[in-house]
Structures are given as structure tokens and as C-alpha cells.
XYZ file of C-alpha atoms in Angstrom:
72
model
C 0.000 0.000 0.000
C 2.891 2.333 0.760
C 4.180 2.054 -2.819
C 0.795 3.048 -4.260
C 0.952 6.214 -2.176
C 4.415 6.997 -3.512
C 3.259 6.361 -7.073
C 0.272 8.639 -6.502
C 2.593 11.357 -5.197
C 4.782 11.039 -8.296
C 1.776 11.162 -10.609
C 0.482 14.255 -8.812
C 3.876 15.915 -9.360
C 3.859 14.866 -13.017
C 0.340 16.281 -13.400
C 1.705 19.665 -12.309
C 4.711 19.397 -14.656
C 2.428 18.762 -17.633
C 0.317 21.816 -16.761
C 1.983 24.142 -19.236
C 3.684 21.897 -21.772
C 2.817 19.274 -24.341
C 5.690 16.941 -23.444
C 7.986 16.426 -20.473
C 10.577 18.961 -21.580
C 8.434 21.383 -23.544
C 6.865 21.281 -26.952
C 9.052 18.576 -28.510
C 8.786 14.823 -28.050
C 11.952 13.229 -26.637
C 13.183 9.856 -25.409
C 11.963 10.655 -21.868
C 8.408 10.842 -23.241
C 8.804 7.417 -24.842
C 10.010 5.953 -21.559
C 7.245 7.613 -19.546
C 4.658 6.291 -22.004
C 5.894 2.768 -21.286
C 5.651 3.344 -17.532
C 2.145 4.766 -17.882
C 1.088 1.636 -19.765
C 1.969 -0.368 -16.667
C -0.448 1.689 -14.552
C -3.520 0.013 -16.027
C -1.965 -3.399 -15.505
C -1.526 -2.617 -11.803
C -4.951 -1.042 -11.324
C -3.885 2.601 -11.242
C -6.601 4.735 -12.819
C -4.971 7.621 -14.670
C -8.286 9.466 -14.979
C -7.527 10.815 -11.491
C -4.818 12.857 -13.232
C -6.517 14.327 -16.347
C -3.385 15.943 -17.836
C -1.495 12.657 -17.588
C -4.467 10.779 -19.016
C -4.572 13.197 -21.970
C -0.785 13.010 -22.406
C -0.873 9.200 -22.479
C -3.728 9.283 -24.997
C -1.867 11.682 -27.296
C 1.279 9.566 -27.183
C -0.735 6.423 -27.920
C -1.897 8.061 -31.178
C 1.607 8.833 -32.439
C 2.272 6.904 -35.676
C 5.368 5.148 -34.296
C 3.446 3.973 -31.226
C 0.534 2.744 -33.325
C 2.970 0.880 -35.586
C 4.677 -0.753 -32.607
């Protein structure tokens, strides 16, 4: 249970980071976004509902629509 709290804290921080930018480091996609997308995919598997963090949920949805992600 303790780990879920830590994950929630990290997601809350990430929600704030994504407040004013399209990607982690601004307006351009980078390797950190690809890695974070992978991590976010694990959330569903472990029962973490990203809808509690709407900016993250939107971010994950936008990344999922990228042509390279769709092709993979």
C-alpha cells in the first residue's frame, strides 16, 4: 500500500509538470516521453486509474496516437 501512495505522489507531481507543456521537456517529443509512455502503460496493468490525473491521461492518450506507437 505504501508504494501506491508513492506512485500517486509522483503522478500528482507529473500532473503539475504537464500543466503548461505538451511533453515532459516542452513542446518537442523526446526519449523521456517514450520511456514515460511505457511506464504509464503499466499503470492500467496494476490497477492505477490515470483518470484521477486528467493531464497525464490526456498526455498518455496523445502519445498512444503517435504513428510510431501505433505501428509498434
